Amino acid sequence: MHEQIRRRCVRLGKMLLDTGLTVRALAKATGYSKSTVHKDLTERLPNVDLELSEEVARVLAYHKSVRHLRGGEATRMKWMNEHKKARNT
């Protein structure tokens, strides 16, 4: 693995721990694709820094456990905004 990729994996892992962002938000913040960020954090990072990858895995597991709640909240907000628009028109 190239040194540049190793550094990117560690940098993304530390950013995830510092900010708590989701993979999509982290990808948007860094300019990498969601697929690249996910692959770096789940597949490449364990080969680079095992301890960091275990901490990252815990954060990713938490995000996975609450994703249905985030999706439901997003849908609720969407319909609330639609209802407000309909009332104002």
mmCIF file of C-alpha atoms in Angstrom, residues 8-76:
data_model
loop_
_atom_site.group_PDB
_atom_site.id
_atom_site.type_symbol
_atom_site.label_atom_id
_atom_site.label_comp_id
_atom_site.label_asym_id
_atom_site.label_seq_id
_atom_site.Cartn_x
_atom_site.Cartn_y
_atom_site.Cartn_z
ATOM 1 C CA ARG A 8 -5.092 9.189 4.292
ATOM 2 C CA CYS A 9 -6.505 6.211 6.215
ATOM 3 C CA VAL A 10 -5.058 7.448 9.497
ATOM 4 C CA ARG A 11 -6.169 11.022 8.825
ATOM 5 C CA LEU A 12 -9.728 9.920 8.020
ATOM 6 C CA GLY A 13 -9.837 7.683 11.095
ATOM 7 C CA LYS A 14 -8.706 10.488 13.385
ATOM 8 C CA MET A 15 -11.163 12.918 11.788
ATOM 9 C CA LEU A 16 -13.992 10.454 12.339
ATOM 10 C CA LEU A 17 -13.109 10.086 16.010
ATOM 11 C CA ASP A 18 -12.669 13.839 16.522
ATOM 12 C CA THR A 19 -15.835 14.947 14.746
ATOM 13 C CA GLY A 20 -18.158 11.945 14.937
ATOM 14 C CA LEU A 21 -19.317 12.600 11.390
ATOM 15 C CA THR A 22 -21.035 9.954 9.318
ATOM 16 C CA VAL A 23 -19.205 8.433 6.364
ATOM 17 C CA ARG A 24 -21.177 10.605 3.938
ATOM 18 C CA ALA A 25 -20.479 13.790 5.889
ATOM 19 C CA LEU A 26 -16.813 12.886 6.256
ATOM 20 C CA ALA A 27 -16.580 12.262 2.514
ATOM 21 C CA LYS A 28 -18.177 15.605 1.770
ATOM 22 C CA ALA A 29 -15.881 17.402 4.219
ATOM 23 C CA THR A 30 -12.716 15.860 2.781
ATOM 24 C CA GLY A 31 -13.616 15.762 -0.904
ATOM 25 C CA TYR A 32 -13.204 11.992 -1.226
ATOM 26 C CA SER A 33 -15.977 9.719 -2.410
ATOM 27 C CA LYS A 34 -18.129 7.894 0.117
ATOM 28 C CA SER A 35 -16.825 4.595 -1.224
ATOM 29 C CA THR A 36 -13.205 5.621 -0.743
ATOM 30 C CA VAL A 37 -13.813 6.809 2.818
ATOM 31 C CA HIS A 38 -15.699 3.639 3.719
ATOM 32 C CA LYS A 39 -13.067 1.361 2.191
ATOM 33 C CA ASP A 40 -10.252 3.264 3.903
ATOM 34 C CA LEU A 41 -11.938 3.036 7.305
ATOM 35 C CA THR A 42 -13.155 -0.550 7.145
ATOM 36 C CA GLU A 43 -10.639 -2.434 5.006
ATOM 37 C CA ARG A 44 -7.370 -0.517 4.825
ATOM 38 C CA LEU A 45 -7.137 1.044 8.297
ATOM 39 C CA PRO A 46 -6.908 -2.305 10.166
ATOM 40 C CA ASN A 47 -3.736 -3.052 8.174
ATOM 41 C CA VAL A 48 -2.264 0.345 9.049
ATOM 42 C CA ASP A 49 -3.278 1.022 12.682
ATOM 43 C CA LEU A 50 -5.199 -1.724 14.468
ATOM 44 C CA GLU A 51 -5.958 0.257 17.629
ATOM 45 C CA LEU A 52 -7.331 3.236 15.692
ATOM 46 C CA SER A 53 -9.381 0.925 13.472
ATOM 47 C CA GLU A 54 -11.047 -0.665 16.516
ATOM 48 C CA GLU A 55 -12.119 2.758 17.796
ATOM 49 C CA VAL A 56 -13.341 3.719 14.319
ATOM 50 C CA ALA A 57 -15.279 0.441 14.074
ATOM 51 C CA ARG A 58 -17.129 1.304 17.297
ATOM 52 C CA VAL A 59 -18.162 4.705 15.904
ATOM 53 C CA LEU A 60 -19.258 3.146 12.606
ATOM 54 C CA ALA A 61 -21.244 0.486 14.480
ATOM 55 C CA TYR A 62 -23.005 3.219 16.443
ATOM 56 C CA HIS A 63 -23.843 5.084 13.226
ATOM 57 C CA LYS A 64 -25.232 1.883 11.765
ATOM 58 C CA SER A 65 -27.345 1.257 14.865
ATOM 59 C CA VAL A 66 -29.031 4.680 14.679
ATOM 60 C CA ARG A 67 -29.378 5.089 10.923
ATOM 61 C CA HIS A 68 -33.045 4.082 10.954
ATOM 62 C CA LEU A 69 -33.696 6.855 13.467
ATOM 63 C CA ARG A 70 -31.889 9.438 11.346
ATOM 64 C CA GLY A 71 -33.823 8.356 8.273
ATOM 65 C CA GLY A 72 -37.125 8.589 10.122
ATOM 66 C CA GLU A 73 -36.275 12.047 11.425
ATOM 67 C CA ALA A 74 -35.301 13.207 7.934
ATOM 68 C CA THR A 75 -38.618 11.949 6.556
ATOM 69 C CA ARG A 76 -40.532 13.650 9.372
#
